[in-house]
Amino acid sequence: MPKIRILEDRVANQISAGEVVERPASVAKELIENSIDAQATKIEIEFRNGGKSYLRVEDNGCGMHTDQALLSLERHATSKIRKASDLNEIRSFGFRGEALPSIASVSRFTMRTRSSFRDEGNELLINGGRLVHVKECGMPKGTRVEVAHLFNSVPGRRKFLKTENTEASHLIHLTKLYALAHSQISFSLMEGSRTLFRSPACERVEDRVREIFGKGLAEALTPISANSQGIELDGLVGKPGYSRSTRKEMIFFVNNRPVESKTISYSVLEAYHTFSPKGRFPPAILFVSMDPELIDVNVHPSKREIRFRNESQVRSFLVESLLSHNRDFSGVVEKGFDKPDLEMDHIAGKMVPKVDLGASETYKFDQSVNGLKTVSADSMFSKTTQSTSGDSFKFLDNPGKIAGKREEINSDWRFLNLSKGVFAIFITPQGIVYLHAKAAYERVRFEQLENALQANDSCDSQKLLLSEALELDAVDRANLEASLKDLRKLGFIIEEFGRNFYRLDGCPAWLEPDEARLFVEDFLEIAREEGGRPQINQFAKDALIRQTSTPTEKKGSFSDEEVIRLANQLMKCKNPYTCPNGKPTFFETPYRDFETRFKREL
Ligand code: ADP
Ligand code: MG
């Protein structure tokens, strides 16, 4: 019969390390949470080699006395709960008392700590779970934990770690999460001696976003706040139409704890699915607060995933709040376009503002629909040809060439006039079409780029007036090299000059030259976060959408000829109904409406 024994603590710790410590980012998470629990107002994080070889988390919190410091490394040693009933009202991050001994069991672990009541600090060194020394040391008030050679003693675990870049990107993302949730704490993150971000304590989460994610994202977000029946929602969400290629900026906190919650992410996607193109994600940094009793945090060992006791209430609150926020925000669209209804665009696979084409049945020309006689396209054409003299009416070029369902719809638009340089008016057999030339231009340009990217063509370049110098560190440099071919194909002219220096001489013709540097920098930032080569095509589309939504767009007014060409190009688009930001490109007033208004049949 096998003999039962109680496991040695060191072994037990290594086993529990399997749950708590998965990768450098999870070590950082435990250490940062301890610093926050220790009332720190300043936290500094440093890592090397993606945190595999070295990670340091240092705070100015309450620190520990010698005996406490020793105790903190024992299993189930915690200062945060005493009895089982405390579990129901957990306010601190930690409570299992497992993190420090687990981490120390699988690394070379050095803790220096000093409480404000002592002049001297203590240094504890533990290697692979064995205490090497405890000695006095000089130390400012607070705690510094250094974790070196993670999993060196457990090669089985070490081999599950990903590349340095990937581990670094997890670490960076995690630190950003905590920095967002605790803007009153000063955070800095360093990769070796290079500062990745430094964000002093600030009051508004907007400022923090700007510092840690950059100006681009900060400007694409608007604040939201709502509450109902004990649930509160605060945070920042993407302006309608602004979207990202990954879910990385869908960041959620519940009671200020970063969480993964399907309920929240589904709610956001549901509320936004009419506002962002298919396959793209709205950025949303949301803070949900509610009675902790209504949340189950203890479902996952890393406490990341949570469940709401009342899923459906939370979900409908979130969807309604987000929808009403978006409606208020896009009032411009709705007012300007007489509150369009939404309809399913099966090609784009999403809801788009409905373009009332006078009931699609009316396109079966010469048929009575709803008791109304509709006009034949042919007869309409011949009639107008006869009745109009000279240039006052212009026909779209080549209407006959255009085939397919959508094209049929538009093939007999007749240009009538252009107002204020952007509103073009067309007559069709079914009514009058109002086209927003700039929106159409944006859509056409967007799909041109999309097609060029799909067809794998090289895009045209334009020279920059002044070259830009880019100084890159090792990681950025490796990522740039990996994507250089793609970037060049896209139209960038980039040359290396000297170690870690690159010169940007040109950019794609469709990109504003002012944006060129930012494009490359953002691209490298994403490469760093994702640990490799981002999808360059998706990234380029993002940039184009962003650019078309900025007010500085140079294309201000259009000539008649341009508008006619645009309308033709628009007809050939996959989604002619909206600009890349989801705003309508045109709408139609059907003759039916004229009949109703004039109270006569035509
Ligand atoms: P838990 O956080 O679950 O209590 P840990 O193993 O993470 O367990 O930490 C054990 C104890 O060590 C904590 O309860 C706390 O008292 C102390 N401690 C850990 N990190 C710090 C720190 N940075 N500053 C002050 N005390 C700390
Ligand atoms: Mg802890």
XYZ file of C-alpha atoms and ligand atoms in Angstrom:
630
model
C 0.000 0.000 0.000
C 1.462 3.407 -0.896
C 2.283 5.446 2.174
C 0.504 8.772 2.670
C 2.700 11.732 3.705
C 2.238 15.406 4.221
C 4.146 17.255 1.516
C 7.151 19.305 2.425
C 6.213 23.034 2.286
C 8.669 23.647 -0.500
C 6.963 21.051 -2.684
C 3.511 22.289 -1.749
C 4.586 25.812 -2.674
C 5.869 24.706 -6.019
C 2.566 23.007 -6.705
C 0.567 26.070 -5.761
C 2.984 28.160 -7.831
C 1.539 26.206 -10.723
C -1.768 27.936 -10.065
C -0.660 31.405 -9.043
C 2.454 31.856 -11.109
C 1.970 31.180 -14.741
C 4.311 33.664 -16.334
C 6.254 36.845 -15.482
C 3.095 38.919 -15.852
C 1.318 36.880 -13.198
C 4.235 37.411 -10.818
C 4.041 41.134 -11.504
C 0.304 41.042 -10.874
C 0.714 39.509 -7.415
C 3.493 41.915 -6.487
C 1.670 45.001 -7.741
C -1.452 43.964 -5.849
C 0.590 43.554 -2.687
C 2.009 47.052 -3.188
C -1.458 48.497 -3.646
C -2.703 46.631 -0.567
C 0.285 48.120 1.294
C -1.064 51.644 0.532
C 1.774 52.547 -1.791
C 1.501 55.868 -3.637
C 4.341 55.027 -5.962
C 5.072 51.758 -7.719
C 7.971 51.073 -10.031
C 8.227 47.982 -12.190
C 11.289 46.902 -14.104
C 11.847 43.817 -16.193
C 14.470 42.281 -18.425
C 14.106 39.633 -21.092
C 10.336 39.697 -20.908
C 10.612 39.230 -17.137
C 12.083 35.768 -17.549
C 15.502 36.704 -16.240
C 14.567 39.600 -13.972
C 11.548 41.395 -12.579
C 11.457 44.054 -9.907
C 8.448 45.623 -8.215
C 9.233 48.363 -5.769
C 6.843 50.435 -3.685
C 6.762 53.092 -0.991
C 4.043 51.316 0.983
C 3.887 50.329 4.626
C 6.759 47.820 4.468
C 7.285 45.003 6.968
C 9.226 44.296 10.158
C 11.707 41.428 10.143
C 9.371 38.896 11.706
C 6.519 39.864 9.386
C 8.777 39.687 6.383
C 9.814 36.164 7.336
C 6.242 35.186 8.012
C 5.048 36.590 4.687
C 7.003 33.821 3.008
C 5.222 31.061 4.868
C 2.285 29.331 3.279
C -1.085 30.797 4.118
C 0.503 33.737 5.880
C -1.620 36.792 5.241
C -2.378 39.974 7.088
C -5.585 40.453 5.161
C -8.104 37.989 6.555
C -8.432 36.210 9.872
C -11.564 34.129 9.791
C -13.722 32.430 7.210
C -16.442 35.076 7.423
C -13.962 37.764 6.285
C -14.021 36.056 2.921
C -17.446 37.536 2.247
C -16.228 41.077 2.389
C -12.847 41.068 0.776
C -11.652 44.596 0.013
C -7.990 43.884 -0.555
C -6.518 42.153 -3.583
C -4.693 39.335 -1.838
C -6.102 37.087 0.843
C -4.774 33.605 0.230
C -1.287 34.242 1.569
C 0.092 32.074 -1.185
C 1.697 34.413 -3.658
C 5.024 35.237 -2.048
C 5.947 31.676 -0.981
C 4.871 30.350 -4.369
C 6.936 32.862 -6.314
C 9.914 32.339 -3.996
C 9.710 28.583 -4.517
C 10.329 28.855 -8.257
C 12.873 31.674 -8.540
C 15.746 33.475 -6.949
C 13.726 35.824 -4.810
C 15.078 38.879 -3.003
C 12.874 41.017 -0.797
C 14.035 44.213 0.810
C 11.580 45.906 3.082
C 11.411 48.532 5.773
C 8.454 49.782 7.778
C 8.346 53.402 8.863
C 8.866 52.369 12.492
C 12.375 51.051 11.897
C 15.543 52.709 10.668
C 16.970 49.584 9.143
C 15.453 47.463 6.498
C 15.820 43.734 5.967
C 16.938 41.778 3.023
C 15.714 38.216 2.562
C 17.141 36.019 -0.136
C 15.392 32.804 -1.071
C 16.564 30.552 -3.831
C 14.225 27.910 -5.209
C 12.246 28.005 -1.960
C 15.236 27.732 0.416
C 16.093 30.646 2.665
C 19.671 31.725 1.887
C 20.002 34.703 4.206
C 18.240 37.405 6.203
C 20.280 40.493 6.880
C 19.856 44.141 7.680
C 20.146 46.611 4.867
C 19.622 50.270 4.096
C 16.309 50.831 2.437
C 13.792 53.656 2.021
C 10.386 52.959 3.520
C 8.569 50.384 1.453
C 9.207 47.074 -0.198
C 11.248 45.956 -3.155
C 10.851 42.468 -4.512
C 13.208 41.126 -7.164
C 12.429 37.894 -8.914
C 15.271 36.470 -10.982
C 15.492 33.369 -13.128
C 11.841 32.503 -12.950
C 11.229 28.745 -13.209
C 14.944 27.980 -13.440
C 14.453 25.257 -10.883
C 11.368 23.909 -12.674
C 12.398 23.458 -16.308
C 9.032 21.850 -17.073
C 7.332 25.186 -16.410
C 9.970 27.279 -18.027
C 9.428 25.706 -21.375
C 5.838 26.926 -21.400
C 6.975 30.522 -21.364
C 6.615 32.285 -24.686
C 9.163 34.462 -26.453
C 10.614 37.423 -24.605
C 8.545 39.791 -26.714
C 5.320 38.003 -25.908
C 6.048 37.844 -22.207
C 7.037 41.519 -22.291
C 3.772 42.416 -23.972
C 1.798 40.603 -21.256
C 3.759 42.440 -18.607
C 3.179 45.790 -20.253
C -0.530 45.163 -20.691
C -0.917 44.045 -17.109
C 0.892 47.066 -15.732
C -1.303 49.331 -17.817
C -4.389 47.707 -16.334
C -3.316 48.430 -12.795
C -2.148 51.911 -13.711
C -5.585 52.614 -15.196
C -7.416 51.369 -12.153
C -5.233 53.332 -9.750
C -4.594 56.689 -11.277
C -3.967 58.098 -7.785
C -0.814 55.971 -7.622
C 2.267 56.974 -9.576
C 3.373 54.151 -11.850
C 6.475 53.629 -13.877
C 7.412 50.754 -16.085
C 10.894 50.081 -17.340
C 12.446 47.588 -19.615
C 15.993 47.502 -18.338
C 17.071 51.113 -18.240
C 14.526 52.234 -20.824
C 11.343 53.802 -19.499
C 8.249 52.440 -21.219
C 5.959 54.774 -19.393
C 5.995 56.970 -16.367
C 2.730 58.290 -15.111
C 2.553 60.501 -12.041
C -0.521 60.355 -9.837
C -3.401 62.021 -11.634
C -7.043 62.632 -10.967
C -8.639 61.788 -14.245
C -8.360 58.453 -15.903
C -8.274 60.354 -19.242
C -4.865 61.729 -18.342
C -3.618 58.296 -17.506
C -4.865 56.933 -20.815
C -3.008 59.665 -22.633
C 0.209 58.844 -20.806
C 0.132 55.122 -21.118
C -1.673 54.568 -24.419
C -0.773 57.767 -26.217
C -2.645 60.724 -27.590
C -4.244 58.857 -30.482
C -6.357 56.593 -28.338
C -7.061 59.252 -25.722
C -8.593 61.499 -28.358
C -10.731 58.749 -29.778
C -12.450 58.183 -26.429
C -15.287 59.999 -24.724
C -16.296 59.742 -21.080
C -19.369 57.776 -20.133
C -21.115 57.538 -16.822
C -24.412 55.998 -15.817
C -26.027 54.280 -12.895
C -29.135 52.375 -12.126
C -30.333 50.073 -9.366
C -27.084 49.959 -7.483
C -24.848 49.412 -10.510
C -22.530 52.187 -11.575
C -20.726 52.572 -14.849
C -17.867 54.978 -15.491
C -15.065 55.155 -17.960
C -14.196 55.958 -21.515
C -15.576 54.558 -24.729
C -14.648 54.977 -28.368
C -16.445 57.658 -30.319
C -18.969 55.967 -32.593
C -17.189 54.932 -35.739
C -13.778 54.606 -34.136
C -12.696 51.011 -33.883
C -9.620 48.905 -33.351
C -8.369 45.747 -34.918
C -7.978 43.862 -31.639
C -9.841 43.585 -28.349
C -6.782 44.879 -26.521
C -8.443 48.164 -25.698
C -11.590 46.549 -24.373
C -10.574 46.800 -20.753
C -12.904 46.188 -17.854
C -12.753 46.659 -14.137
C -15.271 45.564 -11.592
C -14.959 47.288 -8.269
C -11.638 48.526 -9.567
C -10.247 45.062 -10.192
C -9.204 44.246 -13.763
C -11.444 41.450 -14.891
C -12.369 39.305 -17.780
C -16.091 39.174 -18.095
C -18.022 37.792 -21.006
C -21.080 39.655 -19.777
C -19.332 42.995 -20.131
C -17.601 42.299 -23.424
C -20.764 40.953 -25.046
C -22.656 43.999 -23.841
C -20.120 46.323 -25.405
C -20.103 44.444 -28.698
C -23.876 44.351 -28.710
C -24.174 48.060 -28.074
C -21.556 48.903 -30.685
C -22.283 46.497 -33.456
C -24.028 49.124 -35.523
C -21.295 51.643 -34.881
C -18.157 49.783 -35.852
C -17.316 47.774 -38.947
C -17.411 44.007 -38.861
C -14.448 42.265 -37.288
C -13.364 45.382 -35.491
C -13.672 46.304 -31.859
C -14.680 49.459 -30.068
C -12.161 50.622 -27.500
C -13.808 50.762 -24.080
C -12.228 51.249 -20.699
C -15.062 50.596 -18.305
C -15.319 50.654 -14.565
C -18.342 48.863 -13.159
C -19.065 49.174 -9.453
C -21.612 47.317 -7.398
C -22.154 45.579 -4.107
C -19.338 42.982 -3.817
C -21.916 40.511 -2.544
C -23.365 40.395 -6.053
C -20.112 39.272 -7.622
C -18.302 35.989 -7.446
C -14.569 36.742 -7.645
C -13.320 33.514 -6.276
C -14.020 31.451 -9.386
C -10.517 31.515 -10.790
C -7.206 31.146 -8.917
C -5.809 34.266 -10.525
C -9.083 36.071 -9.682
C -9.230 37.470 -13.179
C -12.533 36.026 -14.301
C -15.630 37.061 -12.451
C -19.308 36.237 -12.515
C -22.255 38.399 -11.732
C -25.015 36.904 -9.659
C -27.459 38.792 -11.827
C -26.032 38.548 -15.313
C -29.059 39.753 -17.222
C -29.568 42.854 -15.112
C -25.935 43.860 -15.555
C -26.082 43.162 -19.256
C -29.184 45.165 -19.977
C -27.928 48.050 -17.857
C -24.669 48.131 -19.800
C -26.226 47.797 -23.242
C -28.766 50.515 -22.530
C -26.205 52.889 -21.056
C -23.815 52.438 -23.965
C -26.525 52.746 -26.568
C -27.929 55.893 -25.092
C -24.435 57.350 -24.820
C -23.804 56.597 -28.479
C -27.151 58.005 -29.508
C -26.412 61.249 -27.718
C -22.991 61.352 -29.177
C -23.984 60.680 -32.741
C -26.863 63.120 -32.557
C -25.193 64.843 -35.460
C -25.701 61.864 -37.669
C -29.185 61.206 -36.503
C -30.425 64.765 -36.641
C -28.648 65.533 -39.875
C -30.071 62.512 -41.557
C -33.507 62.519 -40.092
C -32.920 59.596 -37.733
C -32.193 56.781 -40.123
C -33.521 53.368 -39.207
C -30.991 50.604 -39.190
C -31.052 47.656 -41.493
C -28.938 44.579 -41.986
C -26.259 44.899 -44.622
C -25.620 41.275 -45.490
C -22.443 41.962 -47.369
C -20.887 44.000 -44.586
C -22.477 41.584 -42.101
C -23.748 44.317 -39.826
C -26.456 46.857 -39.285
C -26.112 50.038 -41.325
C -28.237 53.150 -41.503
C -31.172 52.260 -43.673
C -31.217 53.902 -47.051
C -34.843 54.151 -47.927
C -34.893 53.189 -51.525
C -38.619 53.422 -51.746
C -39.116 49.747 -50.910
C -36.857 47.476 -52.842
C -39.754 45.954 -54.741
C -40.071 49.127 -56.737
C -36.919 48.121 -58.530
C -38.872 45.518 -60.352
C -39.735 48.218 -62.781
C -43.102 48.578 -64.406
C -44.856 46.699 -61.704
C -47.532 47.870 -59.417
C -46.274 47.850 -55.875
C -48.532 48.641 -52.967
C -51.036 49.896 -55.436
C -48.645 52.535 -56.772
C -47.450 52.588 -60.320
C -43.694 52.833 -60.551
C -41.810 54.242 -63.450
C -39.760 52.151 -65.815
C -36.096 52.907 -65.853
C -36.009 52.924 -69.591
C -38.939 55.210 -70.018
C -37.515 57.499 -67.362
C -34.254 57.661 -69.175
C -35.732 58.350 -72.564
C -38.151 60.871 -71.162
C -35.463 62.874 -69.504
C -33.223 62.652 -72.491
C -35.928 64.214 -74.557
C -37.084 66.723 -72.061
C -33.735 68.041 -71.011
C -31.776 70.180 -73.299
C -28.073 70.752 -73.172
C -25.957 70.334 -70.099
C -28.351 70.815 -67.265
C -28.537 67.051 -66.729
C -25.523 64.851 -66.768
C -25.594 61.120 -66.990
C -23.307 58.902 -65.001
C -20.664 57.460 -67.231
C -21.193 53.927 -68.345
C -24.299 53.057 -66.435
C -24.787 50.026 -68.631
C -21.500 48.462 -67.614
C -22.465 48.142 -64.016
C -23.976 44.828 -63.018
C -25.175 43.203 -59.820
C -27.857 43.954 -57.317
C -26.554 47.120 -55.723
C -25.403 48.499 -59.001
C -28.825 47.984 -60.478
C -30.159 50.182 -57.767
C -27.926 53.041 -58.691
C -27.337 52.563 -62.370
C -29.877 55.156 -63.325
C -29.035 57.971 -61.018
C -29.007 61.258 -62.874
C -26.880 64.044 -61.520
C -28.901 67.162 -60.868
C -26.896 69.575 -58.832
C -24.303 70.125 -56.199
C -24.934 72.229 -53.135
C -22.298 73.695 -50.798
C -19.649 71.681 -52.590
C -20.562 68.428 -50.835
C -24.294 67.675 -51.099
C -25.005 66.160 -54.470
C -28.541 65.643 -55.669
C -29.516 62.911 -58.089
C -32.799 61.943 -59.633
C -33.579 58.258 -59.890
C -36.623 56.429 -61.192
C -37.722 55.974 -57.601
C -37.069 59.340 -56.081
C -34.409 61.830 -55.237
C -31.043 60.823 -53.849
C -28.946 63.067 -51.649
C -25.306 62.097 -51.586
C -22.697 63.366 -49.181
C -19.683 63.666 -51.444
C -17.103 63.631 -48.681
C -18.589 60.540 -47.084
C -18.654 58.893 -50.493
C -15.069 59.940 -51.132
C -13.987 58.398 -47.826
C -15.779 55.153 -48.593
C -14.308 54.947 -52.075
C -10.816 55.673 -50.856
C -11.180 53.163 -48.062
C -12.238 50.382 -50.382
C -9.527 51.268 -52.875
C -6.956 50.760 -50.174
C -8.695 47.594 -49.041
C -8.633 46.231 -52.576
C -5.011 47.174 -53.085
C -4.115 45.400 -49.862
C -6.144 42.363 -50.798
C -4.718 42.179 -54.281
C -1.289 42.367 -52.705
C -0.361 45.314 -54.901
C 2.261 47.788 -53.875
C 0.768 51.138 -52.909
C 2.022 54.445 -54.298
C 4.426 56.444 -52.182
C 4.886 60.127 -51.589
C 8.140 61.718 -50.487
C 8.271 63.506 -47.158
C 9.513 67.083 -47.340
C 11.758 66.443 -44.377
C 12.987 62.971 -43.520
C 12.169 61.726 -40.031
C 14.762 59.951 -37.908
C 13.614 57.006 -35.831
C 15.741 55.803 -32.967
C 14.781 52.299 -31.972
C 15.685 49.945 -29.173
C 16.502 46.304 -29.787
C 12.905 45.065 -29.607
C 11.489 47.752 -31.910
C 14.331 47.299 -34.285
C 13.739 43.552 -34.547
C 10.023 44.151 -35.073
C 10.667 46.802 -37.694
C 13.071 44.542 -39.561
C 10.490 41.766 -39.526
C 7.870 44.029 -41.093
C 10.063 46.175 -43.293
C 9.018 44.421 -46.473
C 5.335 44.854 -45.630
C 5.805 48.497 -44.736
C 7.649 49.177 -47.978
C 4.945 47.490 -49.951
C 2.451 49.711 -48.255
C 4.356 52.723 -49.577
C 6.755 53.576 -46.781
C 10.287 54.520 -47.692
C 12.437 53.517 -44.752
C 16.197 53.117 -44.695
C 18.567 52.073 -41.973
C 21.365 54.494 -41.195
C 23.674 53.519 -38.398
C 22.933 51.209 -35.522
C 19.351 51.441 -34.278
C 18.654 54.504 -36.429
C 16.258 54.504 -39.332
C 15.248 57.246 -41.701
C 11.696 57.686 -42.868
C 11.777 59.325 -46.293
C 8.341 58.632 -47.655
C 4.909 57.301 -46.841
C 1.914 55.866 -48.706
C 0.145 58.316 -50.973
C -3.097 57.883 -49.043
C -1.538 58.832 -45.719
C -1.202 62.422 -44.558
C 2.577 63.032 -44.429
C 2.133 64.472 -40.927
C 0.834 61.113 -39.805
C 3.699 59.077 -41.236
C 5.884 58.996 -38.178
C 2.968 58.311 -35.864
C 1.893 55.447 -38.077
C 5.272 53.736 -37.775
C 5.486 54.412 -34.050
C 1.989 53.082 -33.396
C 2.757 50.105 -35.532
C 5.851 49.299 -33.506
C 3.951 49.807 -30.294
C 1.400 47.223 -31.343
C 4.140 44.898 -32.547
C 5.705 45.165 -29.141
C 2.427 44.503 -27.358
C 1.545 41.582 -29.541
C 5.078 40.285 -29.518
C 5.757 40.124 -33.224
C 4.389 41.163 -36.562
C 0.986 42.790 -36.389
C -1.441 42.480 -39.262
C -0.134 45.333 -41.342
C -3.143 45.518 -43.625
C -5.578 45.812 -40.775
C -3.352 48.378 -39.199
C -3.258 50.428 -42.394
C -7.038 50.340 -42.634
C -7.265 51.548 -39.060
C -5.002 54.439 -39.892
C -7.092 55.326 -42.907
C -10.313 55.272 -40.911
C -8.714 57.429 -38.261
C -7.490 59.828 -40.861
C -10.806 60.154 -42.653
C -12.487 60.914 -39.344
C -10.209 63.818 -38.532
C -11.569 67.255 -39.338
C -8.359 68.357 -41.045
C -9.194 66.246 -44.076
C -8.066 68.360 -46.987
C -10.745 67.370 -49.497
C -13.222 70.145 -48.834
C -15.401 70.658 -51.871
C -16.000 68.779 -55.084
C -16.674 69.636 -58.690
C -19.638 68.246 -60.630
C -17.357 65.922 -62.551
C -15.753 64.641 -59.387
C -19.116 63.955 -57.832
C -20.293 61.987 -60.825
C -17.126 59.941 -60.864
C -17.474 59.398 -57.144
C -21.063 58.223 -57.411
C -19.993 55.707 -60.009
C -17.123 54.499 -57.892
C -19.378 54.344 -54.867
C -21.756 52.030 -56.694
C -18.957 49.565 -57.119
C -18.131 49.580 -53.426
C -18.861 46.585 -51.266
C -20.667 48.766 -48.788
C -21.788 51.931 -50.551
C -24.164 52.942 -47.763
C -21.758 54.258 -45.157
C -18.393 55.904 -44.869
C -15.731 53.856 -43.043
C -16.948 55.399 -39.811
C -20.460 54.139 -40.275
C -22.102 57.440 -41.220
C -24.452 57.416 -44.218
C -23.116 58.235 -47.651
C -26.527 58.892 -49.189
C -30.248 58.637 -48.606
C -33.221 58.741 -50.878
C -36.607 60.366 -50.691
C -38.904 58.103 -52.671
C -41.668 59.487 -54.885
C -44.028 57.665 -52.594
C -43.206 60.323 -50.013
C -43.925 63.044 -52.546
C -47.285 61.453 -53.165
C -48.024 61.442 -49.480
C -46.893 65.012 -49.022
C -48.662 66.408 -52.028
C -51.641 64.180 -51.306
C -51.855 63.185 -54.971
C -50.742 60.270 -57.014
C -47.942 61.039 -59.414
P -1.729 37.875 0.419
O -1.512 39.071 -0.434
O -2.701 36.922 -0.147
O -1.960 38.195 1.841
P 1.012 37.320 -0.194
O 1.794 36.054 -0.178
O 0.909 38.042 -1.469
O -0.409 36.985 0.377
O 1.613 38.297 0.871
C 1.689 37.864 2.201
C 1.684 39.031 3.169
O 2.897 39.741 3.043
C 0.608 40.036 2.915
O -0.605 39.690 3.566
C 1.219 41.328 3.486
O 0.980 41.404 4.859
C 2.707 41.119 3.284
N 3.189 41.825 2.096
C 3.409 41.309 0.886
N 3.855 42.242 0.006
C 3.943 43.413 0.705
C 4.338 44.752 0.369
N 4.723 45.075 -0.857
N 4.289 45.677 1.344
C 3.900 45.350 2.587
N 3.502 44.103 2.957
C 3.521 43.134 2.037
Mg -0.784 39.051 -2.317
